[in-house]
Tab-separated table of C-alpha atoms and ligand atoms in Angstrom:
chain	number	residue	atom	x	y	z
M	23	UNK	CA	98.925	86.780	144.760
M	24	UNK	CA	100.014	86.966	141.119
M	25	UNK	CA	98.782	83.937	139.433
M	26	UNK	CA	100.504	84.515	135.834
M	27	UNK	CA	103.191	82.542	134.880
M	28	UNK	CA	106.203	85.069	134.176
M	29	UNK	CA	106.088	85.300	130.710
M	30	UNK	CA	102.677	86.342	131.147
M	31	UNK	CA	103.972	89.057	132.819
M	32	UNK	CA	106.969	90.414	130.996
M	33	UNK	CA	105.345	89.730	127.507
M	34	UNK	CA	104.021	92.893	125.123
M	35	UNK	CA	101.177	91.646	123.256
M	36	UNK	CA	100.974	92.555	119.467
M	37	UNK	CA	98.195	95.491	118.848
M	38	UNK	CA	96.017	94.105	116.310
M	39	UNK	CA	94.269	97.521	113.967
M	40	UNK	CA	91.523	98.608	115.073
M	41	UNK	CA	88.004	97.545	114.289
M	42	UNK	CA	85.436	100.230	115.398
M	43	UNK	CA	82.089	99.362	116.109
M	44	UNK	CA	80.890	103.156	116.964
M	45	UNK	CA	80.181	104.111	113.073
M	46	UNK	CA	81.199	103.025	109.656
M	47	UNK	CA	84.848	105.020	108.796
M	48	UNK	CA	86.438	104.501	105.093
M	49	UNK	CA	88.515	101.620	106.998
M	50	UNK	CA	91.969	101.551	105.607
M	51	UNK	CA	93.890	100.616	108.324
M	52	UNK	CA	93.815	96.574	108.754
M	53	UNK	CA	94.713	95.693	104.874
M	54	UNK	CA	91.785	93.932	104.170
M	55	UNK	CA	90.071	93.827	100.452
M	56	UNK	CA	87.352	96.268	100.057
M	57	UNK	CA	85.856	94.294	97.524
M	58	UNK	CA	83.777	91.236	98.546
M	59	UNK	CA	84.875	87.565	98.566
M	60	UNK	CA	84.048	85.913	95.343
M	61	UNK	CA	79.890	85.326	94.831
M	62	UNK	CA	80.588	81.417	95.205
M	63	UNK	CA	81.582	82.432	98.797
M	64	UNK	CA	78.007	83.758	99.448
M	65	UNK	CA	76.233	81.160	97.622
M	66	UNK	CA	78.059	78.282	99.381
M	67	UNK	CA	76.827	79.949	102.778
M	68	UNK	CA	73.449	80.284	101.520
M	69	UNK	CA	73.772	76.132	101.079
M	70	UNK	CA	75.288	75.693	103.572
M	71	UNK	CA	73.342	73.006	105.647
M	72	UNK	CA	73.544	73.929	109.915
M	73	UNK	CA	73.255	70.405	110.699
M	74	UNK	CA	76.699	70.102	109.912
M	75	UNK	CA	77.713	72.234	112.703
M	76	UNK	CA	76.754	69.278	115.357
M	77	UNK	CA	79.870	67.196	114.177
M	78	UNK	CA	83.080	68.422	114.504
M	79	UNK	CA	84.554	69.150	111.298
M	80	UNK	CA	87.253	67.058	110.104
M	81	UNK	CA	90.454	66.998	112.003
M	82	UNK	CA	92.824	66.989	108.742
M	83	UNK	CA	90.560	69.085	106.946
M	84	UNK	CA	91.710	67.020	104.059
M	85	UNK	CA	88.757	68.708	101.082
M	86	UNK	CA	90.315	72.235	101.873
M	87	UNK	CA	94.449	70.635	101.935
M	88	UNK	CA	93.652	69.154	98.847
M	89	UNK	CA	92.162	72.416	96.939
M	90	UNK	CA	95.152	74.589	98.457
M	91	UNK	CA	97.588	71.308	96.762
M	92	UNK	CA	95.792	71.314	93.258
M	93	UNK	CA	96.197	75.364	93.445
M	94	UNK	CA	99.944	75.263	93.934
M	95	UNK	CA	100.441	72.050	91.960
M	96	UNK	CA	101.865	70.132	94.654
M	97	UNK	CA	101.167	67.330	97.058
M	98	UNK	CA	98.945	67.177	99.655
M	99	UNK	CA	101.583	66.372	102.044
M	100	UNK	CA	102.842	69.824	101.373
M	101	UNK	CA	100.070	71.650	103.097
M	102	UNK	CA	98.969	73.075	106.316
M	103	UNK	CA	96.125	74.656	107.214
M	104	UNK	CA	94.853	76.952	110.464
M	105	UNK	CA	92.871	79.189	112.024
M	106	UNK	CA	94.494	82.170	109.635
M	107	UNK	CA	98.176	82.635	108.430
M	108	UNK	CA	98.815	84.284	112.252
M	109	UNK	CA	98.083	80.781	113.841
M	110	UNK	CA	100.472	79.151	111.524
M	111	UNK	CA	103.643	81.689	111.757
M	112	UNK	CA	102.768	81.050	115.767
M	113	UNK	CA	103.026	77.098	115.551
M	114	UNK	CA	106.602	77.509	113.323
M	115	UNK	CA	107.886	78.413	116.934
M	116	UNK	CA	107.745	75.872	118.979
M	117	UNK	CA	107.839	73.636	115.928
M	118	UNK	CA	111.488	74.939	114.752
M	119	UNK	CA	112.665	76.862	117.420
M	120	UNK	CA	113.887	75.541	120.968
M	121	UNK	CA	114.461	77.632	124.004
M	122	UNK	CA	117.109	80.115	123.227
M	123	UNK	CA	117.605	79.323	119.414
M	124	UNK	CA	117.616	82.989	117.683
M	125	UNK	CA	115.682	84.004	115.030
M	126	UNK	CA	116.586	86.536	112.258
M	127	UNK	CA	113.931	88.920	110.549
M	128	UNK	CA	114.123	92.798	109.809
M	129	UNK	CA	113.977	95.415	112.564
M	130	UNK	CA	110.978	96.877	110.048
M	131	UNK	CA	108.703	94.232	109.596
M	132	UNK	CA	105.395	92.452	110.683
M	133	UNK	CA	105.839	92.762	114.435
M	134	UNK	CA	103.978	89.863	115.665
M	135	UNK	CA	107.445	87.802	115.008
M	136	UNK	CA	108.922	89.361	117.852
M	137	UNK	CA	105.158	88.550	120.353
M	138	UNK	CA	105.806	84.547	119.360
M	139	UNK	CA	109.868	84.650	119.924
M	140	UNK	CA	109.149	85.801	122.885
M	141	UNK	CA	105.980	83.658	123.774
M	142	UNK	CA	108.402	80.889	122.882
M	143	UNK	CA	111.956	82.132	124.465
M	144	UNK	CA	113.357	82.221	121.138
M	145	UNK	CA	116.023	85.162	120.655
M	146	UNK	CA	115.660	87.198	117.877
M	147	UNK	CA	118.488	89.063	115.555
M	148	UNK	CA	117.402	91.960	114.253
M	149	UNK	CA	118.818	92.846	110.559
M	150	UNK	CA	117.898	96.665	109.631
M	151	UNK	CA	116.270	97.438	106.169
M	152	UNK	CA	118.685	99.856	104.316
M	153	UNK	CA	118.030	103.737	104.426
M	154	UNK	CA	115.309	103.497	101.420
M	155	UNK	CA	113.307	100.274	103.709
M	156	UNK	CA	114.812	97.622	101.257
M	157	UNK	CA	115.676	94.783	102.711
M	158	UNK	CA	119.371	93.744	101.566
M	159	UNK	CA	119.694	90.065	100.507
M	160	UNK	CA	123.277	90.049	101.216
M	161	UNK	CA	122.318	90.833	104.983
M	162	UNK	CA	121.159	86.923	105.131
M	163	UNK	CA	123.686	85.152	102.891
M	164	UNK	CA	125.326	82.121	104.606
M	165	UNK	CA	124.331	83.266	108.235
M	166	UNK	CA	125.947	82.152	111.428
M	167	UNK	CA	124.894	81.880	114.994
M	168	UNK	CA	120.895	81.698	113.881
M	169	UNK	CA	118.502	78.801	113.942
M	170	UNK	CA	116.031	80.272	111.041
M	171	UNK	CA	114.991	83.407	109.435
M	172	UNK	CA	111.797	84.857	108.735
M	173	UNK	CA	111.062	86.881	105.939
M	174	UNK	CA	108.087	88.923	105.529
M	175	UNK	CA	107.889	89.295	101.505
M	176	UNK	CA	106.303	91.707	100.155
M	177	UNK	CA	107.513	93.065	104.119
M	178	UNK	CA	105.129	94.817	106.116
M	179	UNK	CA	103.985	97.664	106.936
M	180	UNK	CA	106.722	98.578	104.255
M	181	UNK	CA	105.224	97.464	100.962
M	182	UNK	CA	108.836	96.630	99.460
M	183	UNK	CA	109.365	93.107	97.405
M	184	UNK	CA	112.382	91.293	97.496
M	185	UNK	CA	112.996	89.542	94.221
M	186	UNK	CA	112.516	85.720	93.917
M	187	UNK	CA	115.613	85.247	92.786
M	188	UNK	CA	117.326	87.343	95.772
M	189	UNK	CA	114.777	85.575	98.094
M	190	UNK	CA	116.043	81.940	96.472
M	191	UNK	CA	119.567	82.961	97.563
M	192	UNK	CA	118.994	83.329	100.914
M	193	UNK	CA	117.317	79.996	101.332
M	194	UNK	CA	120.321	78.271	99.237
M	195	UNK	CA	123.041	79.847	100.711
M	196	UNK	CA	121.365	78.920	104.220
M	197	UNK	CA	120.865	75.008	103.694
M	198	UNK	CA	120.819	74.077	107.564
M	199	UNK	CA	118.303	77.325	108.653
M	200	UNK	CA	115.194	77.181	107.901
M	201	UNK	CA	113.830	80.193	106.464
M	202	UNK	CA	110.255	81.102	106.951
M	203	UNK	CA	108.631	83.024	103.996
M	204	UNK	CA	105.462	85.129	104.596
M	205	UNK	CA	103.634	85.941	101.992
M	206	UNK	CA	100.556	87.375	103.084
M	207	UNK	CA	100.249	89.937	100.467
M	208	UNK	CA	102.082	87.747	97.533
M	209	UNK	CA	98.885	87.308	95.724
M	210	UNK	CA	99.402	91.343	94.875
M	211	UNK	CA	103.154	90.862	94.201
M	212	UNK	CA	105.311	88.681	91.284
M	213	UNK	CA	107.530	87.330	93.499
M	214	UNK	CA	106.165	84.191	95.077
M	215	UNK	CA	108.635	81.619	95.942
M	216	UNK	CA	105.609	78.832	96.437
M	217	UNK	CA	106.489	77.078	93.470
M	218	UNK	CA	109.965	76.367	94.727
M	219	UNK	CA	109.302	74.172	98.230
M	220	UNK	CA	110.040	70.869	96.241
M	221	UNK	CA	113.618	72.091	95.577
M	222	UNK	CA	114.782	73.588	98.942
M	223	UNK	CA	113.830	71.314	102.094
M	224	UNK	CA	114.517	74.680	104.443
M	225	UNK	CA	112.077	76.952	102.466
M	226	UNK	CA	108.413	77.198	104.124
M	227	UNK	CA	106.105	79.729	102.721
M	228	UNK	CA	102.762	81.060	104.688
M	229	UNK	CA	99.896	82.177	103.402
M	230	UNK	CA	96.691	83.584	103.762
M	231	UNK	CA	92.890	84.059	102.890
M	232	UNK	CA	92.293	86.934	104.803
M	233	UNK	CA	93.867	89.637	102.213
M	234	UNK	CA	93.743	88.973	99.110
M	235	UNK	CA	90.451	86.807	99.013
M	236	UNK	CA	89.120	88.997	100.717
M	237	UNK	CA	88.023	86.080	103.729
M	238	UNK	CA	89.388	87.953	106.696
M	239	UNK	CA	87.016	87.260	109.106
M	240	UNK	CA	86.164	83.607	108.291
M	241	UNK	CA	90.207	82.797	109.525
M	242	UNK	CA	92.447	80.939	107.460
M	243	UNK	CA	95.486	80.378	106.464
M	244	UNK	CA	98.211	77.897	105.349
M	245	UNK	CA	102.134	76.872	104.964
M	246	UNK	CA	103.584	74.834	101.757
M	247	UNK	CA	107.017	73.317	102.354
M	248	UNK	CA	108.972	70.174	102.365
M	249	UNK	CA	106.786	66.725	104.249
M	250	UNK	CA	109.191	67.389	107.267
M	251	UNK	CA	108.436	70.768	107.848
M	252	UNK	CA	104.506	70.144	107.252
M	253	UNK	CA	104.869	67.155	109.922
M	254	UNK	CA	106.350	68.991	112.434
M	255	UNK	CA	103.618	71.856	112.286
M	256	UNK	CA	101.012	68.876	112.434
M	257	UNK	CA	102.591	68.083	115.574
M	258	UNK	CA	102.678	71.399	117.123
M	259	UNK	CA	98.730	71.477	115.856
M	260	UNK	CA	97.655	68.515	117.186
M	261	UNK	CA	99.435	69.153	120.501
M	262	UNK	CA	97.453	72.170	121.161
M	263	UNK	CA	94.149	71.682	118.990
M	264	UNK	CA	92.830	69.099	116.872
M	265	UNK	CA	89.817	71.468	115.221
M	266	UNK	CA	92.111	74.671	113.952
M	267	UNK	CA	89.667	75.214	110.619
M	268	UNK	CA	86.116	74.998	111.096
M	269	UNK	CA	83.994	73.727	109.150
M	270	UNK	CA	82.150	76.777	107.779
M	271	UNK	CA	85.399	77.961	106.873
M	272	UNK	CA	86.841	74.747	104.818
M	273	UNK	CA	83.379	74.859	102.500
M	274	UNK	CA	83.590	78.881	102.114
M	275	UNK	CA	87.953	78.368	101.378
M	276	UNK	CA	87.161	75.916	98.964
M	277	UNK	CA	84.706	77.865	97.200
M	278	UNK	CA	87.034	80.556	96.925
M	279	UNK	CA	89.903	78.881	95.411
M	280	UNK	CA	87.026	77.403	92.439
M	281	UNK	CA	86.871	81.520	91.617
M	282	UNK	CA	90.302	82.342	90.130
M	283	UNK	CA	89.097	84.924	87.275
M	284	UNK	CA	86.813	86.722	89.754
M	285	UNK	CA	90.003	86.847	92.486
M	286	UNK	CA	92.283	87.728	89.092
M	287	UNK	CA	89.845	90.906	88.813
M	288	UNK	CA	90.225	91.969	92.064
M	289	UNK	CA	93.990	92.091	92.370
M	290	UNK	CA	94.101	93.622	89.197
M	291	UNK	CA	91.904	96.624	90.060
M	292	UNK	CA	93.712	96.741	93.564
M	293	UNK	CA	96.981	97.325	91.883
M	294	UNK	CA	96.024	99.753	89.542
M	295	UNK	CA	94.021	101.484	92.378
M	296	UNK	CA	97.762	101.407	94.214
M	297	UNK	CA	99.630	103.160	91.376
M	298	UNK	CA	96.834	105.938	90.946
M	299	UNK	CA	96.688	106.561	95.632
M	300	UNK	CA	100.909	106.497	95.220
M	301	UNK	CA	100.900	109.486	92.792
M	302	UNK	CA	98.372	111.418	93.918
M	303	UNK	CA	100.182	111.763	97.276
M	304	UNK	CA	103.280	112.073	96.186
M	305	UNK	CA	101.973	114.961	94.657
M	306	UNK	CA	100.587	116.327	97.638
M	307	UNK	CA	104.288	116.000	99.052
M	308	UNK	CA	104.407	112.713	100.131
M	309	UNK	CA	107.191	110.003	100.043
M	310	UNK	CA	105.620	106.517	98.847
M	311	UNK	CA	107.758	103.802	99.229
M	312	UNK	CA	107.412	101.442	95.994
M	313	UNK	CA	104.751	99.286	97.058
M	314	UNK	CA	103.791	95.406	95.999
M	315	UNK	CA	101.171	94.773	98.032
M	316	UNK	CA	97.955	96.115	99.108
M	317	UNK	CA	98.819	99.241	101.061
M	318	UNK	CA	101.177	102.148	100.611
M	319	UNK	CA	103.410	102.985	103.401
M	320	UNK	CA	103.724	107.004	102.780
M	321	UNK	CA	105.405	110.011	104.580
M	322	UNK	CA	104.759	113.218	104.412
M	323	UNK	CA	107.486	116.293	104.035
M	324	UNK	CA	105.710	118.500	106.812
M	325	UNK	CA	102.712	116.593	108.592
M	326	UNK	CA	103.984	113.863	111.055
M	327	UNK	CA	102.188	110.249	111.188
M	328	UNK	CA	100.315	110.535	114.121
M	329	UNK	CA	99.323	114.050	112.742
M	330	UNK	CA	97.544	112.779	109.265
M	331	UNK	CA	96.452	109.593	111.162
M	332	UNK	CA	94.373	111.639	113.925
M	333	UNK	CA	93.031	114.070	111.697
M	334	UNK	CA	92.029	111.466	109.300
M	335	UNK	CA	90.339	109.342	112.252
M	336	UNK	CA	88.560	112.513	113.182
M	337	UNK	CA	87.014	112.676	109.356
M	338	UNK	CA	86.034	109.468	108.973
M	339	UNK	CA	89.142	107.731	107.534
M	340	UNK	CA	91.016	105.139	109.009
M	341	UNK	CA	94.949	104.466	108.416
M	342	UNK	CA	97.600	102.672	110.131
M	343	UNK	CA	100.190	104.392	112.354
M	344	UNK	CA	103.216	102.636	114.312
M	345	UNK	CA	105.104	103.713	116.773
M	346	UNK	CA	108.195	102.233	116.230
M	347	UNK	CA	111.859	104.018	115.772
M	348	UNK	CA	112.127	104.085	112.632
M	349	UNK	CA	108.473	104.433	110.779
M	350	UNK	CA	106.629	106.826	113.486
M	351	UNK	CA	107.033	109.559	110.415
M	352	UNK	CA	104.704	107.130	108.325
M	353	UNK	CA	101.502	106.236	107.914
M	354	UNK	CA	100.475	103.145	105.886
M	355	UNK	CA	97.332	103.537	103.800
M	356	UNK	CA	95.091	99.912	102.484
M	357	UNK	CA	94.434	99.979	98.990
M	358	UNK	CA	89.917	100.742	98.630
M	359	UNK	CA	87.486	101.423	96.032
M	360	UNK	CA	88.458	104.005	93.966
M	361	UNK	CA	85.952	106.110	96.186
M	362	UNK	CA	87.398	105.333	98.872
M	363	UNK	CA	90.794	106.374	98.048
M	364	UNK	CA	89.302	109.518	96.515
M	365	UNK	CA	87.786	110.210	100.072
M	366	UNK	CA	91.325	109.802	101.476
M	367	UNK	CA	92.954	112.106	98.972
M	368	UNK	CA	90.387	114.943	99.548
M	369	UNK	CA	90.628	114.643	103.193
M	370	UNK	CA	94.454	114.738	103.169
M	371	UNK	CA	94.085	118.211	100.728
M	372	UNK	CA	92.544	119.334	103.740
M	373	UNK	CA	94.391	118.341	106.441
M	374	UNK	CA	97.650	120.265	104.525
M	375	UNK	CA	95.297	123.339	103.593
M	376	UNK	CA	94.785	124.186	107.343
Y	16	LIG	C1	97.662	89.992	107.826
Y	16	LIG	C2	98.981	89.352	108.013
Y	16	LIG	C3	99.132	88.046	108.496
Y	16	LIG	C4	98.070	87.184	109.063
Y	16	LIG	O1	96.845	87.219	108.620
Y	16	LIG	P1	95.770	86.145	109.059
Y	16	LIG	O2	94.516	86.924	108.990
Y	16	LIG	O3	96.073	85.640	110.437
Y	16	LIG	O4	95.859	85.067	108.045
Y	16	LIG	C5	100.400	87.506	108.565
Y	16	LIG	N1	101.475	88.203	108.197
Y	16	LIG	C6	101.381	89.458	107.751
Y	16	LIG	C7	102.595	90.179	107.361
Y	16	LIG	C8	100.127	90.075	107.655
Y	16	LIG	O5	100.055	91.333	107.256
């Protein structure tokens, strides 16, 4: 006897990078920030007083909605939190979506938005990325025969940036649509639409602490948009679990967002770190897509991905490869330390050497 229900046993689970406990690699292959969280982080667990843990924490986690608000100057009633920016994009399913509804988002892009459609029996329209990996606004102007689109922006594992202003046309021209924007790497980019859910009731935006405050592992993330959209998510939440954000986790978030200048610093020296990784390999004959984010997404002329991504494993270094049609020639790199990436770039002279 099979006792799984049968999407249990049709569905393909998303492979989450991987996080080796056998010895310490130069671990570029899960995008996190290689710096650590701001010290307010640290010192607010120091404080942090265990007795707390006996109550649950509180179910609206209203301290850490109101710190996200004052952040992105808007109302409280414009925020939702959970248990990381993956939790959220999940509840936007059955909180938008019914059975059978489709879903639009790039054939190249985060593919965990295919895991939930299908968790969810939500049909999904996939819209390639040009020949270069851009995604083409015009591809989502005044769509027809979808229920929402999701865009990943800057898109992963591809590093490209729409432009707000190409992003703000596809939520304009798609009034009754709602359109889902992930930004899970726009700290590192200059084209957040957050500023812009008062004026378009169909625009959500997710986002996260686990990249570019460097909070991975304490889990949280959060959508802005319109009161409607926010309510619905709180009922999808509060259908499935009251206690998303613990309480840990609200004290060390809030502490975070008090630390602006320190989080300014470390974006800063991420991006320059970026620039200096993208021409080095493209002078070792690699194609770097333009990247916006905190990874490079890079092919090389002879090597194939899996190629540079074993050899690298088997040295110590740690990179991203996919499988899928169109990127298996890739690998895509997380922006370090600068010794880090000077690891990488030595290792890859190597690799090509032999
Ligand atoms: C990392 C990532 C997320 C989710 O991160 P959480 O740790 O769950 O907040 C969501 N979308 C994209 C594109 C990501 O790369």
């Amino acid at each position: 006897m099979n006792y799984l229900s049968r999407r249990c046993k049709s569905i393909l689970p998303y492979t989450a990078g991987e996080q080796p406990q056998d010895k310490s690699y130069v671990k570029l292959n899960t995008n996190e920030c290689p710096y650590p969280p701001s010290p307010e982080v640290e010192k607010t667990i120091k404080e942090f007083d265990a007795g707390r843990l006996r109550l649950y924490p509180d179910p609206e986690n209203k301290k850490l909605v109101s710190a996200i608000a004052a952040r992105h100057g808007v109302s409280p009633e414009n925020v939702f939190v959970g248990n990381g920016s993956d939790e959220v994009l999940c509840m936007c399913f059955p909180a938008f979506f019914d059975e059978n509804d489709t879903v639009a988002y790039a054939d190249v892009t985060y593919s965990f938005y295919k895991v939930w459609a299908h968790m969810y029996d939500v049909k999904s329209k996939k819209i390639p990325l040009d020949d270069e990996f851009k995604l083409l606004a015009s591809d989502y102007l005044s769509m027809d025969g979808v229920k929402g689109i999701i865009i990943c922006n800057p898109n992963a594992p591809t590093g490209t940036a729409l432009s707000r202003l190409d992003l703000l046309k596809i939520v304009e021209t798609n009034p009754d649509k709602i359109v889902i924007v992930d930004e899970a790497y726009g700290e590192f980019a200059s084209a957040s639409v957050s500023n812009r859910i008062n004026d378009y009731p169909n625009l959500l935006v997710v986002k996260t602490f686990s990249k570019a405050y460097a909070l991975a592992g304490a889990r949280c993330g959060y959508a802005l948009g319109n009161k409607a959209l926010i309510d619905g998510l709180k009922l999808v939440k509060n259908s499935m679990n009251s206690y998303t954000v613990n309480a840990l986790t609200e004290a060390i978030v809030i502490a975070a967002l008090s630390d602006k200048k320190y989080y300014a610093g470390v974006i800063d020296k991420i991006n320059a770190q970026r620039e200096e990784t993208a021409d080095a390999l493209r002078e070792l004959g690699f194609e770097v897509l333009p990247s916006s984010s905190n990874f490079i997404f890079a092919k090389h002329k002879v090597l194939s991905g899996s190629e540079i991504y074993f050899q690298l494993k088997e040295n110590g270094v740690l990179v991203r490869h996919f499988k899928g049609d169109r990127i298996s020639d890739f690998v895509r790199i997380t922006i370090g330390t600068h010794e880090e990436m000077k690891t990488l770039v030595s290792e890859i002279k190597k690799i090509i050497k032999h």
